[in-house]
CSV table of C-alpha atoms in Angstrom, one decimal:
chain,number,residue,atom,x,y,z
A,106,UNK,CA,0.0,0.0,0.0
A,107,UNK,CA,0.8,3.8,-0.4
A,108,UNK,CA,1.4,6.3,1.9
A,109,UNK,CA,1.5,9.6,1.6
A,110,UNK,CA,2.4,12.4,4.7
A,111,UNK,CA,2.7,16.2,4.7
A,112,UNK,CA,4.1,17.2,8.1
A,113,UNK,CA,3.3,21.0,7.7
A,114,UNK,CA,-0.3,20.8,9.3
A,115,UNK,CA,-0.5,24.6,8.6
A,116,UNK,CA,1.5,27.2,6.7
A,117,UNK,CA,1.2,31.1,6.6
A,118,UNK,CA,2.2,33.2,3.6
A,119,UNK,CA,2.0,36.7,3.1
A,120,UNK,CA,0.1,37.7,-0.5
A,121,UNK,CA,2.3,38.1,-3.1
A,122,UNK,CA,5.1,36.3,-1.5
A,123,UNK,CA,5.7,32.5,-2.4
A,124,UNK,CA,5.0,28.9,0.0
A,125,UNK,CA,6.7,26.2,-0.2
A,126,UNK,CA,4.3,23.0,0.9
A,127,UNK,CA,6.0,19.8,1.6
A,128,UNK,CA,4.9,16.0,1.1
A,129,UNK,CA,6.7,12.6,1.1
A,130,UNK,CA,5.3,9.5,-0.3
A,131,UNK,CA,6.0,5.8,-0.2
A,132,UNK,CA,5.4,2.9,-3.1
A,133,UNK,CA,6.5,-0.4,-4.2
A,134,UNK,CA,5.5,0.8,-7.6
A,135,UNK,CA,7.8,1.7,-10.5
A,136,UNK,CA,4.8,3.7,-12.4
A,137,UNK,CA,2.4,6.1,-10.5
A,138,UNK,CA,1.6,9.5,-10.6
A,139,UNK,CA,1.5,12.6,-8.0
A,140,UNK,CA,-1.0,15.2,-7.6
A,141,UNK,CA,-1.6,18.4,-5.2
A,142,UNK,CA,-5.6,19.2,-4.9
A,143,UNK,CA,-6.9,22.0,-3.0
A,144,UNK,CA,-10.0,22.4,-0.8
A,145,UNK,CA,-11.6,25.2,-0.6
A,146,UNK,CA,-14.0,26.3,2.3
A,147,UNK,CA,-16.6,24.8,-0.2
A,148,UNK,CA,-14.6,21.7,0.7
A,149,UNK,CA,-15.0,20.8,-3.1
A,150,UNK,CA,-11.6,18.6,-4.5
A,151,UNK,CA,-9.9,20.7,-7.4
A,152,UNK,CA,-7.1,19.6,-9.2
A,153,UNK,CA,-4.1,21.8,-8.8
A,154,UNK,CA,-1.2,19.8,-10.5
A,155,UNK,CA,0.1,16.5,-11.6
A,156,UNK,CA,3.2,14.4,-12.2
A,157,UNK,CA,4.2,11.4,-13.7
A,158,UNK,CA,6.9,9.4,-12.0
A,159,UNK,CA,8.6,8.4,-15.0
A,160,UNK,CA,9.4,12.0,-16.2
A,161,UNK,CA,12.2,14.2,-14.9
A,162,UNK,CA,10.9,17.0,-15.8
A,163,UNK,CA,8.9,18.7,-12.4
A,164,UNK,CA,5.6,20.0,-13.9
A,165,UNK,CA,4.4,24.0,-13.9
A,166,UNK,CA,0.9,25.3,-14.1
A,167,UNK,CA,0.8,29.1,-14.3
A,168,UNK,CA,1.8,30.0,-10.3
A,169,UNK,CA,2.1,26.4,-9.2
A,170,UNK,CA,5.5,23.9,-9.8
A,171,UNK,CA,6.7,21.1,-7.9
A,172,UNK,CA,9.9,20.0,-6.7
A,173,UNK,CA,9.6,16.3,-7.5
A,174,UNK,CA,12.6,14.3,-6.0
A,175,UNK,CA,12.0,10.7,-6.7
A,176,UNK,CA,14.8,9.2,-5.2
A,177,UNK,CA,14.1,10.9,-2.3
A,178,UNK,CA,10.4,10.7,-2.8
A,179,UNK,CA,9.6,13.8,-1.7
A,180,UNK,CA,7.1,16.4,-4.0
A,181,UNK,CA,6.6,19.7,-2.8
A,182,UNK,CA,4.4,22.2,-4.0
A,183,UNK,CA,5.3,25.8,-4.3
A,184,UNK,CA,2.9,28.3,-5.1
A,185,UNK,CA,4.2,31.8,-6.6
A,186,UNK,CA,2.5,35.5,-6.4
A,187,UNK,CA,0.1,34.1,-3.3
A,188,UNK,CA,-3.5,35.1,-4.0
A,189,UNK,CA,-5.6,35.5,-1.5
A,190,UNK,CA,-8.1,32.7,-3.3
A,191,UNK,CA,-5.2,30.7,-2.8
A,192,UNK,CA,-6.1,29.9,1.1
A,193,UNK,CA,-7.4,26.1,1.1
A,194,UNK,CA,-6.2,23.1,2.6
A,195,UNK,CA,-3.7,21.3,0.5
A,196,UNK,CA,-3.5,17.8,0.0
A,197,UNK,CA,-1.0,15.8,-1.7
A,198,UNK,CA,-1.9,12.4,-2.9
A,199,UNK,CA,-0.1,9.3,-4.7
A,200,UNK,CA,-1.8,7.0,-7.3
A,201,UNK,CA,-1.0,3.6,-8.7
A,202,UNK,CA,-3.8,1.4,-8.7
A,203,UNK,CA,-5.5,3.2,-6.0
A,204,UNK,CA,-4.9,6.9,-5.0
A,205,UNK,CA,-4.0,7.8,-1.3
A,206,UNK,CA,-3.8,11.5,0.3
A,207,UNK,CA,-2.0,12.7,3.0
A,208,UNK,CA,-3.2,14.5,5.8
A,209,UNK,CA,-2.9,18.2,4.6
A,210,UNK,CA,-1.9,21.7,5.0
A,211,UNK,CA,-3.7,24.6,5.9
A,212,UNK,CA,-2.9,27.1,4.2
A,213,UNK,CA,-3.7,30.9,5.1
A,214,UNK,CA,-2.9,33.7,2.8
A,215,UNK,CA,-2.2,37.2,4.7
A,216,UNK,CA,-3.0,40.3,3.2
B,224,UNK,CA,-18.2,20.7,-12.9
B,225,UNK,CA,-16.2,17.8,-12.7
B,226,UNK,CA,-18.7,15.4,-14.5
B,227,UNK,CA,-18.9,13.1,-11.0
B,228,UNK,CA,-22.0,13.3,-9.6
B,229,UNK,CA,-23.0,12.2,-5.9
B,230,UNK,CA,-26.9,12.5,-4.6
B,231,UNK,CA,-28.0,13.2,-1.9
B,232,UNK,CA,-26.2,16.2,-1.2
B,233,UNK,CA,-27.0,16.0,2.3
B,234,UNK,CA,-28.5,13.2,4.4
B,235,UNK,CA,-29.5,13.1,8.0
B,236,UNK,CA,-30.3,9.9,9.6
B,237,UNK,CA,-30.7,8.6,13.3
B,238,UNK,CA,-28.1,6.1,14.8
B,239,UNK,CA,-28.9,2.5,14.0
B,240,UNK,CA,-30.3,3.5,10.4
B,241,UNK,CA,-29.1,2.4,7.3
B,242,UNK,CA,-28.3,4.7,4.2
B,243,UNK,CA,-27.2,4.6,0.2
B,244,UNK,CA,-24.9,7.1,-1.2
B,245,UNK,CA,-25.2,6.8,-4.7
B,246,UNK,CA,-22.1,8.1,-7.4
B,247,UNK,CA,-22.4,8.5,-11.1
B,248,UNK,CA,-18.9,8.8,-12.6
B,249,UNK,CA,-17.7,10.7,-15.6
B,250,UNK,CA,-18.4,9.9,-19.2
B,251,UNK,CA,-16.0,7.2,-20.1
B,252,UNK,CA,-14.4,6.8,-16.5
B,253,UNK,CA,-14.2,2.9,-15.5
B,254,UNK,CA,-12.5,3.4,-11.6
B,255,UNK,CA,-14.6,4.8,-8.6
B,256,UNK,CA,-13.1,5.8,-5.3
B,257,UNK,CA,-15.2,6.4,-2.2
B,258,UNK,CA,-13.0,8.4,0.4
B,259,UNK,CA,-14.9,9.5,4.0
B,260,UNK,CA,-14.1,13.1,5.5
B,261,UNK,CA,-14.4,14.0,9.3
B,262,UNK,CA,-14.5,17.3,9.8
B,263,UNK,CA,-11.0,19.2,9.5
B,264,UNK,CA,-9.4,15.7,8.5
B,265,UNK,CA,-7.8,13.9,5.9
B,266,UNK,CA,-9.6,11.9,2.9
B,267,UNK,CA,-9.5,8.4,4.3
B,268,UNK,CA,-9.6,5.6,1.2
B,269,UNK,CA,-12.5,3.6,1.9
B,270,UNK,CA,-12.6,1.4,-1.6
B,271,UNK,CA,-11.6,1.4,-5.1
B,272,UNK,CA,-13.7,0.0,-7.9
B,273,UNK,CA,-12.7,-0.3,-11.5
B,274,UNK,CA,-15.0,-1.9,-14.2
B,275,UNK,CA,-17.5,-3.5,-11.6
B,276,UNK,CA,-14.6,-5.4,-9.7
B,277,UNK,CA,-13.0,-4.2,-6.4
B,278,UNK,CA,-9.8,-3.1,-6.5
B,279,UNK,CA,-8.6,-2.1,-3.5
B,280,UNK,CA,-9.6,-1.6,-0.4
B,281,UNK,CA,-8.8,0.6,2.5
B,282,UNK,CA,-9.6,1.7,6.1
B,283,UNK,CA,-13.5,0.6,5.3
B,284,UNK,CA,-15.6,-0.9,8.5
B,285,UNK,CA,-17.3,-4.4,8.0
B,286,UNK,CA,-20.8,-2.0,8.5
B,287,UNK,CA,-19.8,-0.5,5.2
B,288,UNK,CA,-19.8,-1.9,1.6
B,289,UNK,CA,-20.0,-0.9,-1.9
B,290,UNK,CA,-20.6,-1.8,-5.4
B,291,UNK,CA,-20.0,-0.7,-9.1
B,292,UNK,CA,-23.0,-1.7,-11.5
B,293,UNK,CA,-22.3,-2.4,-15.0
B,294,UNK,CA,-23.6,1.1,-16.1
B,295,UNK,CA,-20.0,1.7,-14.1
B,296,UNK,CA,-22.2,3.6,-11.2
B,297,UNK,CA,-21.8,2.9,-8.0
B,298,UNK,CA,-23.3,2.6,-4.5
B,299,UNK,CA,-21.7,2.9,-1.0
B,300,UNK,CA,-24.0,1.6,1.5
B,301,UNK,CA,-23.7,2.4,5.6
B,302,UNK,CA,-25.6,0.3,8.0
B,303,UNK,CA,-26.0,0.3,11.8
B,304,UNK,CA,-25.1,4.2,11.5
B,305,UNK,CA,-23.4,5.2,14.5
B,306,UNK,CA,-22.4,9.3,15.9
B,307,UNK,CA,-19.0,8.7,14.5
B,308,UNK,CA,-19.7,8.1,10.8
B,309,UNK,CA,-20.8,11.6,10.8
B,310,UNK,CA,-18.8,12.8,7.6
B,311,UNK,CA,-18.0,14.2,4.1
B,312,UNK,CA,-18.4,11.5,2.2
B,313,UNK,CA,-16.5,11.8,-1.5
B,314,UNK,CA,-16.9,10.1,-4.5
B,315,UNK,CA,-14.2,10.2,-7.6
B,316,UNK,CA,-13.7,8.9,-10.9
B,317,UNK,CA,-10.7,8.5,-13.1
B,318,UNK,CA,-10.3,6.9,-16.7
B,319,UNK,CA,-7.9,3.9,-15.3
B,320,UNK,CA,-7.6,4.2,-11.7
B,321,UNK,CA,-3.8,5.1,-11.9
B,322,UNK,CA,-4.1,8.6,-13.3
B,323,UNK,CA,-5.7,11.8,-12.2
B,324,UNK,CA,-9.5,11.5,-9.8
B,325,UNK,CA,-12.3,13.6,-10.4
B,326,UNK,CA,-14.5,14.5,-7.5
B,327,UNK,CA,-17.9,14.5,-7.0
B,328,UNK,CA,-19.4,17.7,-4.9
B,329,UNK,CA,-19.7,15.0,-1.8
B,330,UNK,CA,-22.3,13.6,0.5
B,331,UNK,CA,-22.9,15.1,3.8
B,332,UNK,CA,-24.2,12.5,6.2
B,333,UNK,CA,-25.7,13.6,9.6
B,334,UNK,CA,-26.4,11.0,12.2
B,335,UNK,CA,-28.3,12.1,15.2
């Protein structure tokens, strides 16, 4: 089985400035993929970014990148320009045949 | 919209009852998850189905089970409802099970 764990149960970041959120994983498998999804007060799911394992390259959508390190397997999320929309809880999650999430991070955005 | 959809929306029920949450996953999709979440918790796995067989199966309780039909929707059923199953309860559907999950707006059970 997977297991995924973020050990920053809440960060802080001032708007504009940039957050770095952290999350480690575990797998026997050789081919899975990683994801960041946010929750909202609305406590709906939304898809923030995605990796595959099997490609170096750490993915980039608009203010959000990761720092994927598989050898280390560690995947952190760094979110650029902090919005306040941005404030959510952050959840990192691992899937090969199933998909498992860790705990999360709260994250509040000053103004 | 993420194309998943989950009725009810909200559900309140005494202790001792038994309920259906129901989960229609996106066009195309072949895996369901079903994940429960507490208030202010974590999304804990409950059960993964993909093309009407299980495949895997997490932290669910023996008063709990589920099923995909072959119209690929699927149905988590909770008996002998206690305080503590109080919950978010999600619904998601991806293409293959390994890639990206799409999330239904969620279930919120009440039991009082």
């Amino acid at each position: 089985a997977q297991t995924v764990t973020q050990s920053q149960p809440e960060m802080s970041v001032q708007e504009a400035e940039t957050v770095t959120l952290s999350c480690t994983y575990d797998t026997s498998e050789s081919d899975y993929y990683l994801f960041w999804y946010k929750q909202p007060p609305s406590r709906q799911m939304i898809l923030v970014i995605r990796q595959e394992a099997y490609k170096q390259q750490n993915a980039t959508e608009n203010r959000f990148s990761v720092n994927f390190q598989k050898a280390a397997k560690s995947f952190s999320l760094k979110i650029s320009d902090s919005q306040l929309g941005d404030a959510a809880m952050y959840f990192c999650a691992s899937a090969a045949n199933d998909m498992r999430f860790g705990a999360g991070t709260r994250l509040t955005v000053k103004p | 919209d993420s194309g998943v959809t989950q009725t009810p929306k909200h559900l309140i029920t005494a202790t001792g009852q038994r309920v259906t949450l129901r989960c229609s996953p996106r066009s195309g999709d072949l895996s369901v998850y079903w994940y429960q979440q507490s208030l202010d918790q974590g999304l804990q796995f409950l059960i993964q189905y993909y093309n009407g067989e299980e495949r895997a199966k997490g932290n669910i309780l023996e008063r709990f089970s589920a099923q995909q039909f072959p119209d690929l929707h699927s149905e988590l059923n909770l008996s002998s409802l206690e305080l503590g199953d109080s919950a978010l309860y999600f619904c998601a559907s991806s293409p293959d099970g390994n890639t990206e999950a799409f999330f239904g707006q969620g279930t919120r059970l009440t039991v009082v």
